[in-house]
Coordinates of C-alpha atoms and ligand atoms in Angstrom, one line a residue:
M1 CA 118.6 62.9 0.3
E2 CA 119.1 59.3 1.3
G3 CA 122.7 58.2 1.8
S4 CA 124.4 55.6 -0.4
A5 CA 123.9 51.9 0.3
Q6 CA 126.5 52.1 3.1
H7 CA 125.5 55.5 4.6
L8 CA 122.2 56.4 6.2
W9 CA 120.5 59.7 6.4
W10 CA 121.8 60.5 9.9
Q11 CA 125.3 60.0 8.6
S12 CA 125.3 61.9 5.4
G13 CA 122.8 64.6 6.5
V14 CA 122.9 67.8 8.6
I15 CA 120.8 68.1 11.8
Y16 CA 119.3 71.5 12.8
Q17 CA 118.2 71.9 16.4
I18 CA 115.0 73.8 17.1
Y19 CA 114.2 75.1 20.6
P20 CA 110.4 75.2 20.0
R21 CA 109.7 78.0 22.5
S22 CA 112.0 80.3 20.4
F23 CA 111.5 79.4 16.7
K24 CA 108.1 80.8 15.6
D25 CA 105.0 81.8 17.5
T26 CA 101.7 81.3 15.6
S27 CA 99.3 81.5 18.6
G28 CA 100.2 85.0 19.6
N29 CA 101.4 84.3 23.2
G30 CA 105.0 85.2 22.7
I31 CA 106.1 81.6 22.8
G32 CA 107.0 79.5 19.8
D33 CA 104.9 76.4 18.8
L34 CA 104.8 73.4 16.5
K35 CA 102.6 75.2 14.0
G36 CA 105.4 77.7 13.8
V37 CA 107.8 74.9 12.9
I38 CA 105.4 73.7 10.2
E39 CA 105.2 77.3 8.8
K40 CA 109.0 77.3 8.5
L41 CA 109.5 73.9 6.9
D42 CA 110.3 75.5 3.6
Y43 CA 112.8 77.7 5.2
L44 CA 114.5 74.7 6.6
T45 CA 114.5 72.5 3.5
K46 CA 114.5 75.0 0.6
T47 CA 116.1 78.1 1.9
L48 CA 118.6 76.6 4.3
G49 CA 118.9 73.0 3.1
V50 CA 119.1 70.8 6.2
D51 CA 118.2 67.1 6.4
A52 CA 116.8 66.6 9.9
I53 CA 115.4 68.7 12.7
W54 CA 115.9 67.9 16.4
L55 CA 113.1 69.4 18.5
S56 CA 113.8 70.1 22.1
P57 CA 111.0 69.0 24.4
F58 CA 107.4 70.0 23.5
Y59 CA 105.7 67.7 26.1
P60 CA 103.3 68.6 28.9
S61 CA 105.4 70.1 31.6
P62 CA 105.2 72.6 34.4
M63 CA 108.3 74.2 32.8
A64 CA 110.5 74.3 35.8
D65 CA 113.3 73.5 33.4
F66 CA 111.5 74.6 30.2
G67 CA 110.3 71.2 29.2
Y68 CA 113.1 69.0 30.5
D69 CA 110.7 68.3 33.3
V70 CA 108.2 66.1 31.5
S71 CA 104.8 65.4 33.1
N72 CA 103.4 63.3 30.2
Y73 CA 105.7 61.7 27.7
T74 CA 103.1 60.8 25.2
D75 CA 101.4 64.2 24.5
V76 CA 102.1 67.7 23.4
H77 CA 101.9 70.7 25.8
P78 CA 99.0 72.9 24.8
L79 CA 101.4 75.8 24.5
F80 CA 103.0 74.0 21.6
G81 CA 99.9 72.4 20.0
N82 CA 98.5 68.9 20.3
L83 CA 99.1 65.4 18.8
E84 CA 97.3 66.3 15.7
V85 CA 99.6 69.2 15.0
F86 CA 102.5 67.0 15.7
D87 CA 101.3 64.3 13.3
N88 CA 100.9 67.1 10.7
L89 CA 104.4 68.3 11.3
V90 CA 105.8 64.7 10.8
A91 CA 103.7 64.3 7.6
Q92 CA 104.7 67.7 6.1
A93 CA 108.3 67.2 7.1
H94 CA 108.4 63.8 5.5
Q95 CA 106.9 65.1 2.3
R96 CA 109.9 67.3 2.1
N97 CA 112.2 64.4 3.0
L98 CA 113.1 66.1 6.3
K99 CA 113.6 63.8 9.2
I100 CA 112.3 64.4 12.7
I101 CA 114.4 63.7 15.8
I102 CA 112.7 64.3 19.2
D103 CA 114.1 64.7 22.7
L104 CA 113.7 61.8 25.0
V105 CA 114.2 62.6 28.7
P106 CA 114.7 59.2 30.4
N107 CA 116.8 60.2 33.5
H108 CA 114.1 62.2 35.3
T109 CA 110.4 63.2 35.1
S110 CA 108.6 66.2 36.4
H111 CA 107.6 66.0 40.1
Q112 CA 104.1 66.4 38.6
H113 CA 104.3 63.3 36.5
P114 CA 101.7 60.8 37.7
W115 CA 104.4 58.2 38.2
F116 CA 106.1 60.5 40.8
Q117 CA 102.8 61.5 42.3
E118 CA 102.1 57.8 42.9
S119 CA 105.6 57.1 44.0
R120 CA 105.5 59.7 46.7
A121 CA 102.0 58.8 47.8
N122 CA 103.2 56.2 50.3
R123 CA 106.0 53.8 50.8
Q124 CA 103.8 50.8 49.7
N125 CA 102.8 52.3 46.4
P126 CA 103.7 50.0 43.5
K127 CA 105.6 52.9 41.9
R128 CA 107.6 53.7 45.1
D129 CA 110.6 52.0 43.6
W130 CA 110.3 53.8 40.2
Y131 CA 112.3 56.6 41.8
V132 CA 115.4 56.7 44.0
W133 CA 114.3 56.9 47.6
R134 CA 116.6 56.6 50.6
D135 CA 116.4 56.9 54.3
A136 CA 118.3 59.7 56.1
K137 CA 121.5 58.6 57.7
D138 CA 121.1 57.9 61.4
D139 CA 121.9 61.4 62.4
G140 CA 119.4 62.8 59.9
R141 CA 122.1 63.6 57.3
L142 CA 121.6 63.2 53.5
P143 CA 122.1 59.6 52.1
N144 CA 125.3 60.6 50.4
N145 CA 127.3 63.7 49.2
W146 CA 125.9 63.9 45.6
L147 CA 125.2 67.3 44.2
S148 CA 122.6 68.6 41.8
V149 CA 124.0 70.0 38.5
F150 CA 121.9 73.0 39.1
G151 CA 123.3 73.8 42.6
G152 CA 122.8 72.4 46.1
P153 CA 122.5 68.7 47.2
A154 CA 120.9 66.1 44.9
W155 CA 118.5 65.0 47.7
E156 CA 115.2 66.4 48.7
W157 CA 113.4 65.4 51.9
D158 CA 109.8 64.2 51.5
E159 CA 108.1 65.0 54.8
A160 CA 105.0 62.9 54.1
T161 CA 106.8 59.6 53.6
G162 CA 109.9 60.4 55.6
Q163 CA 112.6 59.7 53.0
Y164 CA 114.8 61.6 50.6
Y165 CA 114.5 61.3 46.8
L166 CA 117.3 61.8 44.3
H167 CA 117.3 64.6 41.8
S168 CA 120.4 65.1 39.6
F169 CA 118.9 68.4 38.4
L170 CA 116.1 70.4 40.0
K171 CA 114.1 69.1 42.9
E172 CA 111.2 69.4 40.4
Q173 CA 113.0 66.7 38.3
P174 CA 113.2 63.5 40.4
D175 CA 115.5 60.8 39.0
L176 CA 113.9 57.6 37.8
N177 CA 115.2 54.3 39.1
W178 CA 116.4 52.5 36.0
R179 CA 117.3 49.4 38.1
N180 CA 113.6 48.8 38.3
L181 CA 112.7 47.0 35.0
E182 CA 109.2 48.5 34.9
V183 CA 110.8 51.9 34.4
K184 CA 112.7 50.6 31.4
D185 CA 109.5 49.1 30.0
A186 CA 107.6 52.3 30.5
M187 CA 110.2 54.4 28.8
F188 CA 110.6 52.0 25.9
A189 CA 106.8 52.2 25.5
V190 CA 107.2 55.9 25.1
A191 CA 109.8 55.4 22.4
R192 CA 107.5 53.0 20.6
F193 CA 104.6 55.5 20.8
W194 CA 106.6 58.1 19.0
M195 CA 108.2 55.8 16.4
E196 CA 104.7 54.6 15.6
R197 CA 103.8 58.3 15.0
G198 CA 106.7 58.4 12.5
V199 CA 109.6 60.0 14.3
D200 CA 113.0 59.2 12.8
G201 CA 115.0 59.3 16.0
F202 CA 115.7 60.4 19.5
R203 CA 118.2 62.8 21.1
I204 CA 118.5 61.3 24.6
D205 CA 118.9 63.8 27.4
V206 CA 121.8 63.1 29.8
A207 CA 121.9 59.6 28.4
H208 CA 124.7 58.4 30.8
Y209 CA 123.0 59.6 34.0
I210 CA 120.4 56.9 34.0
M211 CA 122.6 54.3 35.8
K212 CA 124.3 55.2 39.0
D213 CA 126.4 53.3 41.4
P214 CA 124.1 50.6 43.0
K215 CA 125.6 51.3 46.4
L216 CA 125.2 55.1 46.0
R217 CA 128.7 55.7 47.3
D218 CA 130.0 59.2 48.0
N219 CA 131.8 60.9 45.1
P220 CA 135.4 61.7 45.9
P221 CA 136.4 65.4 46.2
N222 CA 138.0 67.0 43.2
Q223 CA 141.4 68.1 44.4
S224 CA 142.4 69.6 41.1
L225 CA 140.0 72.6 41.4
G226 CA 139.5 72.2 37.6
T227 CA 136.4 70.8 35.9
E228 CA 135.9 67.4 34.2
M229 CA 133.7 69.2 31.7
H230 CA 134.2 71.6 28.8
K231 CA 133.3 74.5 31.0
S232 CA 133.1 75.4 34.7
L233 CA 129.9 74.2 36.4
G234 CA 130.5 76.1 39.6
P235 CA 130.0 74.1 42.9
Y236 CA 129.3 70.9 41.0
D237 CA 133.0 70.8 40.0
S238 CA 134.0 70.3 43.6
Q239 CA 133.6 66.5 43.2
I240 CA 134.7 63.8 40.8
H241 CA 131.5 62.5 39.5
L242 CA 132.5 58.9 39.8
Y243 CA 129.4 57.3 41.3
D244 CA 126.4 59.5 40.4
K245 CA 126.2 58.7 36.7
G246 CA 127.6 56.5 34.0
H247 CA 127.7 53.1 35.8
S248 CA 128.6 50.4 33.4
D249 CA 125.1 48.8 33.6
V250 CA 124.0 51.7 31.4
H251 CA 125.4 49.8 28.3
E252 CA 122.9 47.0 28.6
V253 CA 120.1 49.5 28.6
Y254 CA 121.3 51.1 25.4
R255 CA 121.9 47.7 23.8
Q256 CA 118.3 46.9 24.4
F257 CA 117.2 50.3 23.2
R258 CA 119.1 49.9 20.0
K259 CA 117.3 46.6 19.4
L260 CA 114.0 48.4 19.9
L261 CA 115.0 51.0 17.3
D262 CA 116.3 48.4 14.9
A263 CA 112.9 46.6 15.2
Y264 CA 111.3 49.7 13.9
G265 CA 114.0 50.3 11.3
E266 CA 112.8 48.3 8.4
G267 CA 112.1 50.8 5.6
Q268 CA 112.7 53.7 8.0
P269 CA 116.1 53.7 9.7
R270 CA 115.8 55.3 13.1
T271 CA 118.7 56.9 15.0
S272 CA 119.7 57.6 18.6
I273 CA 122.0 60.4 19.7
G274 CA 123.0 60.5 23.3
E275 CA 123.7 63.7 25.1
I276 CA 126.9 62.5 26.9
H277 CA 129.2 65.0 28.4
I278 CA 132.2 62.8 28.8
F279 CA 135.6 64.0 27.8
D280 CA 137.5 60.8 28.5
W281 CA 137.4 59.6 24.9
P282 CA 137.6 55.9 25.4
V283 CA 134.8 56.1 27.9
W284 CA 132.8 58.3 25.6
A285 CA 133.3 56.0 22.7
S286 CA 132.0 53.0 24.7
Y287 CA 128.5 54.4 24.2
Y288 CA 128.7 53.3 20.5
G289 CA 128.7 49.7 22.0
K290 CA 131.4 47.0 21.6
N291 CA 129.8 45.8 18.5
L292 CA 128.3 49.2 17.5
D293 CA 125.2 47.9 19.1
E294 CA 124.3 50.8 21.5
L295 CA 123.8 54.5 20.5
H296 CA 124.2 55.5 16.9
M297 CA 126.1 58.5 18.1
P298 CA 127.1 60.0 21.4
F299 CA 127.1 63.8 20.8
N300 CA 130.7 65.0 20.5
F301 CA 131.2 68.1 22.5
S302 CA 134.9 68.2 22.1
L303 CA 134.9 71.5 20.2
L304 CA 132.7 73.4 22.7
G305 CA 135.5 74.3 25.1
V306 CA 138.5 74.3 22.8
T307 CA 140.8 77.3 22.5
W308 CA 140.0 78.7 19.1
Q309 CA 143.3 78.1 17.6
A310 CA 144.1 76.0 14.5
Q311 CA 146.4 73.4 16.1
A312 CA 144.2 73.0 19.2
V313 CA 141.2 72.4 17.0
R314 CA 143.1 70.0 14.8
E315 CA 144.3 68.1 17.9
R316 CA 140.7 67.7 19.1
V317 CA 139.5 66.4 15.7
D318 CA 142.4 64.0 15.4
T319 CA 141.9 62.7 19.0
L320 CA 138.3 62.1 18.3
E321 CA 139.0 60.4 15.0
S322 CA 141.4 58.0 16.7
A323 CA 139.1 57.4 19.6
L324 CA 136.2 56.2 17.4
P325 CA 135.5 52.5 17.4
M326 CA 135.9 50.8 14.0
G327 CA 132.9 51.9 12.0
G328 CA 131.6 54.3 14.6
W329 CA 130.2 57.4 12.9
P330 CA 131.6 60.8 14.1
N331 CA 129.6 64.0 14.7
Y332 CA 130.3 67.6 15.7
V333 CA 128.5 70.2 17.7
L334 CA 129.4 73.9 18.0
G335 CA 126.3 75.2 19.8
N336 CA 123.1 74.2 21.5
H337 CA 120.5 75.6 24.0
D338 CA 122.9 75.0 26.9
E339 CA 126.0 76.8 25.4
P340 CA 127.0 80.4 24.7
R341 CA 126.3 81.4 21.1
L342 CA 129.1 80.8 18.6
A343 CA 129.2 84.3 17.2
S344 CA 129.4 85.7 20.8
K345 CA 132.3 83.4 21.6
L346 CA 134.3 84.0 18.4
G347 CA 133.0 87.1 16.6
E348 CA 131.4 87.0 13.2
K349 CA 134.4 86.5 11.0
A350 CA 135.7 83.5 13.0
A351 CA 132.1 82.2 13.3
R352 CA 132.1 82.0 9.5
V353 CA 135.3 79.9 9.6
A354 CA 133.6 77.8 12.3
A355 CA 130.6 77.3 10.0
M356 CA 133.0 76.0 7.3
L357 CA 134.7 73.7 9.8
L358 CA 131.4 72.2 11.1
L359 CA 130.1 71.6 7.6
T360 CA 133.2 70.0 6.2
L361 CA 134.6 67.8 8.9
R362 CA 133.9 64.0 8.7
G363 CA 130.7 63.3 10.6
T364 CA 127.2 64.6 11.1
P365 CA 127.0 68.3 12.0
T366 CA 124.3 69.6 14.3
L367 CA 123.5 73.3 13.8
Y368 CA 121.7 75.4 16.5
Y369 CA 118.9 77.6 15.3
G370 CA 120.0 81.1 14.7
D371 CA 123.7 80.3 14.4
E372 CA 123.1 80.6 10.7
L373 CA 122.4 84.3 11.2
G374 CA 125.3 84.8 13.6
M375 CA 122.8 85.4 16.4
R376 CA 124.5 86.5 19.6
D377 CA 123.8 85.9 23.3
V378 CA 121.3 88.5 24.4
P379 CA 121.9 90.1 27.8
I380 CA 118.8 89.4 29.9
P381 CA 117.9 91.8 32.7
S382 CA 117.5 90.0 36.0
E383 CA 113.7 90.6 36.2
K384 CA 113.3 88.9 32.8
Q385 CA 115.5 85.9 33.7
Q386 CA 113.8 82.5 33.1
D387 CA 116.4 79.8 33.4
P388 CA 116.4 78.2 36.8
W389 CA 120.1 77.3 36.6
G390 CA 121.0 81.0 36.1
I391 CA 118.7 82.0 39.0
R392 CA 120.3 79.4 41.3
V393 CA 123.9 79.7 40.2
P394 CA 124.5 83.2 38.8
G395 CA 126.6 83.2 35.7
L396 CA 125.4 79.8 34.4
G397 CA 122.1 80.9 33.0
R398 CA 121.2 79.8 29.5
D399 CA 118.5 82.4 28.5
P400 CA 121.0 84.5 26.4
Q401 CA 121.3 81.7 23.9
R402 CA 117.5 80.9 23.8
T403 CA 116.1 84.2 22.5
P404 CA 113.5 84.4 19.7
M405 CA 114.6 83.6 16.2
Q406 CA 115.1 86.7 14.1
W407 CA 113.0 86.3 10.9
D408 CA 112.6 89.9 9.7
D409 CA 113.0 93.5 10.7
G410 CA 109.3 94.1 11.7
S411 CA 108.3 94.5 15.3
N412 CA 108.8 91.2 17.1
A413 CA 111.2 90.2 14.3
G414 CA 108.5 88.1 12.6
F415 CA 108.7 85.7 15.5
S416 CA 105.3 86.7 16.9
S417 CA 102.8 88.9 15.2
P418 CA 103.4 92.6 15.8
E419 CA 100.5 93.1 18.2
V420 CA 102.0 90.6 20.7
R421 CA 103.1 92.7 23.7
E422 CA 105.8 90.6 25.2
L423 CA 107.9 87.7 24.0
W424 CA 108.9 85.0 26.5
L425 CA 112.5 86.3 26.3
P426 CA 113.6 89.6 24.9
L427 CA 114.7 89.9 21.3
A428 CA 118.3 90.8 20.4
E429 CA 118.7 94.6 20.0
N430 CA 120.3 94.1 16.6
Y431 CA 117.5 92.1 15.1
R432 CA 116.6 94.8 12.5
E433 CA 119.9 94.1 10.8
V434 CA 120.5 90.5 11.8
N435 CA 117.5 88.6 10.5
V436 CA 116.6 86.0 7.8
A437 CA 114.9 88.4 5.4
S438 CA 117.7 91.0 5.4
Q439 CA 120.5 88.5 5.2
L440 CA 118.8 86.8 2.2
E441 CA 119.1 90.1 0.4
Q442 CA 122.7 90.6 1.3
S443 CA 124.8 88.4 -1.0
D444 CA 127.8 88.0 1.4
S445 CA 125.8 87.4 4.6
I446 CA 126.6 84.6 7.0
L447 CA 123.2 83.1 6.2
N448 CA 124.2 83.0 2.5
L449 CA 127.5 81.4 3.6
Y450 CA 125.6 78.7 5.5
R451 CA 123.3 78.2 2.5
S452 CA 126.3 77.8 0.1
L453 CA 128.0 75.4 2.5
L454 CA 124.9 73.3 2.9
A455 CA 124.1 73.2 -0.8
Y456 CA 127.7 72.3 -1.7
R457 CA 127.8 69.6 1.0
R458 CA 124.5 68.1 -0.2
A459 CA 125.8 67.6 -3.7
N460 CA 129.3 66.4 -2.7
R461 CA 129.9 62.8 -1.5
A462 CA 133.5 63.6 -0.3
L463 CA 132.1 66.1 2.2
Q464 CA 129.2 63.9 3.3
V465 CA 130.9 60.6 3.7
G466 CA 134.5 60.8 2.4
A467 CA 137.7 60.2 4.4
Y468 CA 139.4 62.9 6.4
H469 CA 143.2 63.6 6.0
P470 CA 144.8 66.5 7.8
L471 CA 147.8 68.1 6.1
D472 CA 151.0 68.7 8.0
D473 CA 153.6 71.4 7.1
V474 CA 151.1 74.3 7.0
P475 CA 151.3 77.6 8.9
E476 CA 150.6 77.3 12.6
D477 CA 147.5 79.4 12.4
C478 CA 145.9 77.2 9.7
F479 CA 144.1 73.9 9.8
V480 CA 144.1 72.2 6.4
Y481 CA 142.5 68.9 5.5
L482 CA 141.4 66.9 2.6
R483 CA 138.0 65.1 2.3
E484 CA 138.0 62.4 -0.4
T485 CA 136.1 59.5 -1.7
T486 CA 137.8 56.4 -3.0
D487 CA 136.7 57.3 -6.6
G488 CA 138.9 60.4 -6.5
N489 CA 136.5 63.2 -5.6
Q490 CA 138.7 65.5 -3.4
V491 CA 137.9 68.7 -1.6
L492 CA 140.6 70.6 0.2
V493 CA 139.5 72.7 3.2
V494 CA 141.9 75.5 4.3
L495 CA 141.0 77.4 7.4
N496 CA 142.9 80.4 8.7
F497 CA 142.1 80.7 12.5
S498 CA 143.9 84.0 12.9
S499 CA 143.2 87.6 11.8
K500 CA 146.6 87.7 10.0
A501 CA 147.0 87.0 6.3
Q502 CA 148.7 83.7 5.5
Q503 CA 150.7 82.4 2.6
L504 CA 150.5 78.6 2.1
H505 CA 152.7 76.4 -0.1
L506 CA 150.9 73.1 -0.6
N507 CA 153.4 71.7 -3.0
G508 CA 152.4 68.7 -5.0
L509 CA 148.7 69.5 -5.1
G510 CA 148.8 71.6 -8.3
K511 CA 145.9 73.8 -9.2
G512 CA 142.4 73.6 -7.9
N513 CA 139.1 75.2 -8.2
L514 CA 138.1 77.4 -5.3
V515 CA 134.4 76.9 -4.7
I516 CA 133.6 78.8 -1.5
S517 CA 135.4 81.4 0.5
T518 CA 134.0 82.4 3.9
Y519 CA 133.9 85.9 2.6
L520 CA 131.7 84.7 -0.4
D521 CA 133.6 87.0 -2.7
R522 CA 135.9 84.8 -4.7
T523 CA 135.8 81.6 -6.7
G524 CA 137.9 80.1 -9.5
E525 CA 141.3 78.7 -10.2
V526 CA 144.0 78.8 -7.5
D527 CA 147.6 77.7 -7.4
L528 CA 148.0 75.6 -4.3
S529 CA 151.8 75.9 -4.3
S530 CA 151.4 79.6 -3.6
L531 CA 148.1 80.2 -2.0
P532 CA 147.4 83.5 -0.1
L533 CA 144.6 83.6 2.5
R534 CA 143.2 86.6 4.2
G535 CA 142.8 87.0 7.9
D536 CA 139.9 84.9 9.2
E537 CA 139.3 83.3 5.8
G538 CA 138.4 79.7 5.1
I539 CA 138.2 78.3 1.6
M540 CA 137.2 75.1 0.0
V541 CA 139.0 73.9 -3.1
E542 CA 138.1 71.1 -5.5
L543 CA 141.2 69.2 -6.5
R544 CA 141.8 67.9 -10.0
S545 CA 142.8 64.3 -10.1
Ligands
LIG601 C1 120.4 68.5 29.4 C2 119.6 69.5 28.6 O1 120.3 69.8 27.4 C3 119.4 70.7 29.5 O2 118.8 71.8 28.8 C4 118.6 70.3 30.7 O3 118.4 71.4 31.6 C5 119.2 69.1 31.4 N1 119.7 68.1 30.5 C6 118.3 68.5 32.4 O4 117.3 67.7 31.7

């Protein structure tokens, strides 16, 4: 559905993230692929009812970081298909009015990318300066104290040319030098390539990392022992990451990137969503641009690390609302391929309340594949571990949240055909109960809750684009807010974050029509001046004006 004249698809719609390796395997190798996504387009649009998909990387890659190490930005890895399959995916998605957002990885390439191969060939190579090369300090020490997110120093010695190169992630992911304008031109050409193939937008990997301190100064130590992030990142937290990312020159790059997207926007508005783990809200908000002329949205990760308690969540939402620049469009994320699964963090009942929260707050929600089933983190035995982060820094592995989608109760869960001997990651043990086919049959399943929430949201302008008004004077364990349009369409959302029953007295609101409970077992008239709520229940009530 297109938004109204003032709101575009990426504002009124819901985004669903697909991790292509784990969605649906059609080739029989235990790894998902793009034909698998095509096969499931009706699931996405008709059964579930989302508006856009974001595909994590499907490009040629040696897979040191499962595709976030790209060796060719303008092709498809044969594991996933080819450009023809990709074009078919875009065409078939667009026929269903489903938008396609792809992952752009501008901070680093694979060490096997021809650009890096040339850059490391010799110091005179024209692409030498496309990456960040530095001499050792006089006594042979590293150029500075920067750390790799994935453990160890961010510098790797290159014996052949006698210099270090910078890698903010794995040594197989050398950082590009965005201060060289040819790098910018090359990456903008990549964006053009995909827009010409019809993509509707980009999710930009670690968008703030591309510009570092030009003098490459040492980061100060982090004396607080805490983390600047939403979760602990192990040894990486021993520094304040002042100089290794987010230099203010980054804004000019995104201003230019926005102009590029706008130039392709006539008749097909494109979007850009930055993966920006910044929790200092004014700094985070600066990525919208002073004149809303940079990224359409920096991902908002404020609810990932929050204590799951009504007032704490409300506080994060209100802080975010007040940090937004005038006209800046909000968005919310509760899960992705880097984070523990929602149902594992919260349990199923609270995960249902979380679903209602995500799909009723003001702003674009991004859902992570499988969360609609309440999929859980799957314990991975050490010999099956894949994620390099978990192998390097035990405890930080992301395999548990990347396991194959659970489609049905057959062997291989309908992810791969039954003859396939081994999937790239093991299936959840509970897949015979927790899968799409079974949950569609079960009227009160979490999948049916997501479907109801999505269907209701689709038909309701107050939820898509209306204002947000939190209500005070409610029980401490409840978060209550109104979504409303100026023409009087009002939906009240009442969420009980505790397992205890609650009695609410929302005087002055009269009676309303309860349209969805997270238990999916009641609808109809309710008296808001005396409103009982069960433990872990969320409800949505249409108000009468
Ligand atoms: C962020 C991505 O979400 C993550 O999966 C990846 O490992 C790093 N960026 C490096 O590209």
